[in-house]
Amino acid sequence: MKIIMLGAPGAGKGTQAKKIAAKYNIPHISTGDIFRANIKNGTELGNKAKTYMDQGLLVPDELVVDLVVDRVKQDDCANGYVLDGFPRTIPQAEALDKALAVIGEKMDYAIDVDVPDENIVHRMSGRRACVGCGATYHLEYAPTKVEGICDTCGKELILRDDDKPETVKKRLGVYHEQTQPLIDYYTNAGILKTVDGTVDINDVFQTIVNILGE
Ligand code: AP5
Ligand code: MG
C-alpha cells in the first residue's frame, strides 16, 4: 500500500501518517523530519534546507526529489510506505510518478487531510516538538503526561521555529500556491480521498482506516 498524505501545514499529516505506519506496518517517510534530522546533525543538506525552512519557503525540488526516490527503493518499502510532506509541488509529483513507472509501480492513495486556514494558526501555536526524538504533541489536543517533557524519550519540548504565527501564515500562502494544485493532479489520477481533519485525531484515523481497509 503506497500512500501520500496531503494537506496544509498543521493539518495533521504527520499525526495520521504515524498511525497508518504503525497499523499497516509500513515505513513513515517525512521529508520535514528528514530535513530536521539533517539540520540537527549539521549536514550540508541540513544547512541548505534550513535557510528555506526558517522563512517558511519550500526547499528547492532538486534537494528533495532524489532523496525520496532513493528512499522508496529501499528494501523496507517493498510492501508500501506512507509519504508525509512529499510531493509538495507538481514537478515533485511528476518526478515521483516517473521514477515509479520505471519499476512498474504507482501510488495507491493520496489522502487529503482537510482543515480550513482559520484553524491552522491556532493549532500550530499549540504544537510542541521533542528536541530529542522529534515526537509531536499539542498543548490542548495531544498533551504529554508531564508538561513540557516527551512521553517517549523524556527530553524537553519546544515550539518549532517555523510554527511561530508569522511563519505559519507564510507557509499557508506557499501551500495554497504550490501544493494545493496537487489536489487536482491526484483527482485526475483517480486516487484522491479527502477526509475532514477538523474532528478528533482518532476519528480522523477511523475515516482513513475505512478508506484503506482493516
Ligand atoms: P513539514 O515538516 O512537512 O511541515 P508542514 O507540511 O508544514 O506540516 P507540519 O509537519 O507542520 O504539519 P502536519 O500536517 O504534519 O501536522 P501535525 O500532524 O504535526 O515541512 C517543514 C518544512 O520543510 C517545509 O516548510 C519546507 O520548507 C520543507 N519541506 C519538507 N518537505 C518538502 C518538500 N517535499 N519540498 C520542499 N520543501 C519541503 O499536527 C499539527 C498539530 O496539530 C500537532 O500539535 C498535533 O498534535 C495537532 N493535531 C493533529 N491532528 C489534530 C486533530 N485532528 N485535532 C486537533 N489537533 C490535531
Ligand atoms: Mg508534519
CSV table of C-alpha atoms and ligand atoms in Angstrom, one decimal:
chain,number,residue,atom,x,y,z
A,1,MET,CA,0.0,0.0,0.0
A,2,LYS,CA,1.6,3.2,-1.2
A,3,ILE,CA,0.1,6.3,0.3
A,4,ILE,CA,0.6,10.1,0.0
A,5,MET,CA,-0.5,12.4,2.8
A,6,LEU,CA,-1.7,15.8,1.5
A,7,GLY,CA,-2.8,18.8,3.5
A,8,ALA,CA,-1.9,22.3,4.7
A,9,PRO,CA,0.9,22.8,7.3
A,10,GLY,CA,-0.5,21.5,10.6
A,11,ALA,CA,-3.5,19.7,9.1
A,12,GLY,CA,-2.3,16.5,10.9
A,13,LYS,CA,-0.4,14.7,8.1
A,14,GLY,CA,2.4,13.6,10.5
A,15,THR,CA,-0.1,12.6,13.2
A,16,GLN,CA,-2.1,10.4,10.9
A,17,ALA,CA,0.9,9.1,8.9
A,18,LYS,CA,2.5,7.7,12.1
A,19,LYS,CA,-0.8,5.9,13.0
A,20,ILE,CA,-1.1,4.5,9.4
A,21,ALA,CA,2.6,3.3,9.5
A,22,ALA,CA,2.0,1.5,12.8
A,23,LYS,CA,-1.3,-0.2,11.8
A,24,TYR,CA,-0.2,-1.3,8.4
A,25,ASN,CA,3.4,-2.0,9.3
A,26,ILE,CA,4.9,0.2,6.6
A,27,PRO,CA,7.6,3.0,6.9
A,28,HIS,CA,6.6,6.6,7.5
A,29,ILE,CA,8.7,8.8,5.3
A,30,SER,CA,8.5,12.5,6.3
A,31,THR,CA,10.7,14.9,4.3
A,32,GLY,CA,10.3,17.5,7.0
A,33,ASP,CA,11.6,15.0,9.6
A,34,ILE,CA,14.5,14.1,7.3
A,35,PHE,CA,15.4,17.8,6.9
A,36,ARG,CA,15.1,18.4,10.6
A,37,ALA,CA,17.4,15.5,11.4
A,38,ASN,CA,19.9,16.8,8.9
A,39,ILE,CA,19.8,20.3,10.5
A,40,LYS,CA,20.3,18.8,13.9
A,41,ASN,CA,23.4,16.8,12.6
A,42,GLY,CA,24.8,19.9,10.8
A,43,THR,CA,25.0,18.2,7.4
A,44,GLU,CA,25.4,20.1,4.2
A,45,LEU,CA,21.8,19.2,3.2
A,46,GLY,CA,20.6,20.4,6.5
A,47,ASN,CA,22.4,23.7,6.2
A,48,LYS,CA,20.9,24.3,2.8
A,49,ALA,CA,17.4,23.3,3.8
A,50,LYS,CA,17.4,25.4,6.9
A,51,THR,CA,17.6,28.7,5.1
A,52,TYR,CA,14.4,27.9,3.2
A,53,MET,CA,12.5,26.3,6.1
A,54,ASP,CA,13.2,29.2,8.5
A,55,GLN,CA,11.5,31.5,6.1
A,56,GLY,CA,8.5,29.2,5.6
A,57,LEU,CA,9.6,28.5,2.0
A,58,LEU,CA,9.8,25.2,0.2
A,59,VAL,CA,13.2,23.6,-0.2
A,60,PRO,CA,14.1,23.5,-3.9
A,61,ASP,CA,12.8,20.4,-5.8
A,62,GLU,CA,16.3,19.3,-6.7
A,63,LEU,CA,17.2,18.8,-3.0
A,64,VAL,CA,14.1,16.7,-2.3
A,65,VAL,CA,13.3,14.5,-5.3
A,66,ASP,CA,16.4,12.2,-5.4
A,67,LEU,CA,16.3,11.9,-1.6
A,68,VAL,CA,12.7,10.4,-1.7
A,69,VAL,CA,13.1,8.4,-4.9
A,70,ASP,CA,16.2,6.7,-3.3
A,71,ARG,CA,14.4,6.1,0.0
A,72,VAL,CA,11.3,4.4,-1.6
A,73,LYS,CA,13.6,1.9,-3.4
A,74,GLN,CA,15.0,0.6,-0.1
A,75,ASP,CA,14.0,-3.0,1.0
A,76,ASP,CA,11.8,-1.9,3.9
A,77,CYS,CA,9.5,-0.2,1.3
A,78,ALA,CA,8.7,-3.4,-0.6
A,79,ASN,CA,5.2,-3.7,1.0
A,80,GLY,CA,4.5,0.1,0.7
A,81,TYR,CA,5.0,3.3,2.6
A,82,VAL,CA,3.4,6.5,3.7
A,83,LEU,CA,4.8,9.7,2.3
A,84,ASP,CA,4.3,12.7,4.6
A,85,GLY,CA,5.2,16.2,3.1
A,86,PHE,CA,6.1,14.9,-0.3
A,87,PRO,CA,5.2,15.6,-3.0
A,88,ARG,CA,4.6,19.2,-2.4
A,89,THR,CA,4.8,20.6,-6.0
A,90,ILE,CA,3.6,19.4,-9.4
A,91,PRO,CA,7.2,18.8,-10.6
A,92,GLN,CA,7.8,16.6,-7.4
A,93,ALA,CA,4.7,14.6,-8.1
A,94,GLU,CA,5.7,14.1,-11.8
A,95,ALA,CA,9.2,13.0,-10.8
A,96,LEU,CA,7.8,10.5,-8.3
A,97,ASP,CA,5.3,9.1,-10.9
A,98,LYS,CA,8.1,8.8,-13.4
A,99,ALA,CA,10.5,7.1,-11.1
A,100,LEU,CA,7.8,4.6,-10.0
A,101,ALA,CA,6.7,3.9,-13.6
A,102,VAL,CA,10.3,2.8,-14.4
A,103,ILE,CA,9.9,0.0,-11.8
A,104,GLY,CA,6.3,-0.8,-12.9
A,105,GLU,CA,4.7,0.8,-9.8
A,106,LYS,CA,2.3,3.6,-8.9
A,107,MET,CA,0.9,5.3,-5.9
A,108,ASP,CA,-2.4,3.8,-4.5
A,109,TYR,CA,-3.9,6.6,-2.4
A,110,ALA,CA,-3.5,10.4,-1.9
A,111,ILE,CA,-5.2,11.3,1.3
A,112,ASP,CA,-6.0,15.0,1.7
A,113,VAL,CA,-6.5,15.9,5.4
A,114,ASP,CA,-8.7,18.9,5.0
A,115,VAL,CA,-8.5,21.7,7.6
A,116,PRO,CA,-9.5,25.4,7.0
A,117,ASP,CA,-6.9,28.1,7.3
A,118,GLU,CA,-8.7,29.6,10.3
A,119,ASN,CA,-8.0,26.5,12.4
A,120,ILE,CA,-4.3,26.2,11.4
A,121,VAL,CA,-2.6,29.1,13.1
A,122,HIS,CA,-4.2,28.2,16.5
A,123,ARG,CA,-3.3,24.6,16.1
A,124,MET,CA,0.3,25.3,15.2
A,125,SER,CA,0.9,27.7,18.1
A,126,GLY,CA,-0.1,24.8,20.5
A,127,ARG,CA,2.1,22.2,18.8
A,128,ARG,CA,5.2,21.1,20.8
A,129,ALA,CA,8.1,19.0,19.3
A,130,CYS,CA,10.6,17.0,21.3
A,131,VAL,CA,14.3,18.1,20.9
A,132,GLY,CA,15.4,14.5,21.3
A,133,CYS,CA,13.2,12.2,19.2
A,134,GLY,CA,11.1,14.7,17.2
A,135,ALA,CA,7.8,13.4,18.5
A,136,THR,CA,5.0,15.9,18.3
A,137,TYR,CA,2.3,16.8,20.8
A,138,HIS,CA,-0.3,19.5,21.3
A,139,LEU,CA,-0.9,21.5,24.5
A,140,GLU,CA,-4.7,21.0,24.2
A,141,TYR,CA,-5.3,18.2,21.7
A,142,ALA,CA,-2.5,15.7,22.3
A,143,PRO,CA,-0.9,16.6,25.7
A,144,THR,CA,2.1,14.9,27.3
A,145,LYS,CA,1.7,13.1,30.6
A,146,VAL,CA,4.2,15.5,32.3
A,147,GLU,CA,4.0,19.1,30.9
A,148,GLY,CA,7.0,20.0,28.7
A,149,ILE,CA,8.5,16.5,28.8
A,150,CYS,CA,8.4,14.0,26.0
A,151,ASP,CA,6.4,10.8,26.8
A,152,THR,CA,8.7,8.7,24.7
A,153,CYS,CA,12.3,9.8,25.5
A,154,GLY,CA,12.0,12.2,28.4
A,155,LYS,CA,13.6,15.2,26.7
A,156,GLU,CA,12.4,18.8,26.6
A,157,LEU,CA,9.7,20.0,24.2
A,158,ILE,CA,9.9,23.2,22.1
A,159,LEU,CA,7.8,25.3,19.8
A,160,ARG,CA,9.3,24.8,16.3
A,161,ASP,CA,10.8,28.0,14.9
A,162,ASP,CA,8.6,27.7,11.8
A,163,ASP,CA,5.4,27.3,14.0
A,164,LYS,CA,5.5,31.0,15.0
A,165,PRO,CA,2.3,32.7,13.7
A,166,GLU,CA,4.1,34.9,11.1
A,167,THR,CA,5.9,31.9,9.6
A,168,VAL,CA,2.8,29.7,9.7
A,169,LYS,CA,0.9,32.4,7.6
A,170,LYS,CA,3.8,32.4,5.1
A,171,ARG,CA,3.7,28.6,4.9
A,172,LEU,CA,-0.1,28.6,4.3
A,173,GLY,CA,0.4,31.0,1.4
A,174,VAL,CA,3.1,28.7,0.0
A,175,TYR,CA,0.8,25.7,0.5
A,176,HIS,CA,-2.1,27.3,-1.5
A,177,GLU,CA,0.2,28.4,-4.3
A,178,GLN,CA,2.4,25.4,-4.8
A,179,THR,CA,0.9,22.4,-3.1
A,180,GLN,CA,-2.8,22.7,-3.4
A,181,PRO,CA,-2.7,22.1,-7.2
A,182,LEU,CA,-1.8,18.5,-6.3
A,183,ILE,CA,-5.4,18.0,-5.3
A,184,ASP,CA,-6.4,18.3,-8.9
A,185,TYR,CA,-3.4,16.3,-10.0
A,186,TYR,CA,-4.4,13.3,-7.8
A,187,THR,CA,-8.1,13.7,-8.5
A,188,ASN,CA,-7.3,13.3,-12.2
A,189,ALA,CA,-5.1,10.3,-11.3
A,190,GLY,CA,-8.2,8.8,-9.6
A,191,ILE,CA,-6.6,8.2,-6.2
A,192,LEU,CA,-7.6,11.3,-4.2
A,193,LYS,CA,-9.5,10.7,-0.9
A,194,THR,CA,-10.5,13.8,1.2
A,195,VAL,CA,-11.0,13.4,4.9
A,196,ASP,CA,-12.3,16.0,7.4
A,197,GLY,CA,-9.2,16.9,9.5
A,198,THR,CA,-11.1,19.1,12.0
A,199,VAL,CA,-12.5,16.3,14.1
A,200,ASP,CA,-10.8,14.4,16.9
A,201,ILE,CA,-7.4,12.7,16.0
A,202,ASN,CA,-8.9,9.2,16.5
A,203,ASP,CA,-12.0,10.0,14.4
A,204,VAL,CA,-9.8,11.2,11.5
A,205,PHE,CA,-7.9,8.0,11.7
A,206,GLN,CA,-11.0,5.9,11.7
A,207,THR,CA,-12.1,7.6,8.5
A,208,ILE,CA,-8.8,6.8,6.9
A,209,VAL,CA,-9.0,3.1,8.0
A,210,ASN,CA,-12.4,2.9,6.4
A,211,ILE,CA,-10.8,4.0,3.1
A,212,LEU,CA,-7.7,1.8,3.3
A,213,GLY,CA,-9.5,-1.2,4.8
A,214,GLU,CA,-8.9,-3.1,8.1
B,1,AP5,P1,6.9,19.6,7.3
B,1,AP5,O1,7.6,19.2,8.5
B,1,AP5,O2,6.3,18.6,6.3
B,1,AP5,O3,5.8,20.7,7.7
B,1,AP5,P2,4.3,21.0,7.2
B,1,AP5,O4,3.8,20.5,6.0
B,1,AP5,O5,4.3,22.5,7.3
B,1,AP5,O6,3.5,20.2,8.1
B,1,AP5,P3,3.6,20.1,9.6
B,1,AP5,O7,4.6,19.0,10.0
B,1,AP5,O8,3.8,21.4,10.2
B,1,AP5,O9,2.1,19.6,9.9
B,1,AP5,P4,1.4,18.2,9.9
B,1,AP5,O10,0.3,18.3,8.8
B,1,AP5,O11,2.4,17.1,9.9
B,1,AP5,O12,0.6,18.3,11.3
B,1,AP5,P5,0.9,17.5,12.6
B,1,AP5,O13,0.5,16.1,12.5
B,1,AP5,O14,2.2,17.8,13.2
B,1,AP5,O15,7.9,20.6,6.4
B,1,AP5,C1,8.6,21.6,7.1
B,1,AP5,C2,9.4,22.4,6.0
B,1,AP5,O16,10.3,21.5,5.4
B,1,AP5,C3,8.5,23.0,4.9
B,1,AP5,O17,8.0,24.2,5.3
B,1,AP5,C4,9.6,23.1,3.8
B,1,AP5,O18,10.4,24.2,4.0
B,1,AP5,C5,10.4,21.8,4.0
B,1,AP5,N1,10.0,20.7,3.2
B,1,AP5,C6,9.5,19.5,3.6
B,1,AP5,N2,9.1,18.7,2.6
B,1,AP5,C7,9.4,19.4,1.5
B,1,AP5,C8,9.2,19.1,0.1
B,1,AP5,N3,8.7,17.9,-0.3
B,1,AP5,N4,9.5,20.0,-0.8
B,1,AP5,C9,10.1,21.2,-0.4
B,1,AP5,N5,10.2,21.6,0.9
B,1,AP5,C10,9.9,20.6,1.8
B,1,AP5,O19,-0.3,18.3,13.5
B,1,AP5,C11,-0.1,19.6,13.9
B,1,AP5,C12,-0.6,19.9,15.3
B,1,AP5,O20,-2.0,19.6,15.4
B,1,AP5,C13,0.1,18.9,16.3
B,1,AP5,O21,0.3,19.5,17.5
B,1,AP5,C14,-1.0,17.8,16.5
B,1,AP5,O22,-0.9,17.2,17.8
B,1,AP5,C15,-2.3,18.6,16.3
B,1,AP5,N6,-3.3,17.8,15.7
B,1,AP5,C16,-3.2,16.9,14.6
B,1,AP5,N7,-4.4,16.4,14.3
B,1,AP5,C17,-5.3,17.0,15.1
B,1,AP5,C18,-6.7,17.0,15.2
B,1,AP5,N8,-7.5,16.2,14.4
B,1,AP5,N9,-7.3,17.7,16.1
B,1,AP5,C19,-6.6,18.6,16.9
B,1,AP5,N10,-5.3,18.7,16.9
B,1,AP5,C20,-4.6,17.9,16.0
B,2,MG,MG,4.5,17.0,9.9
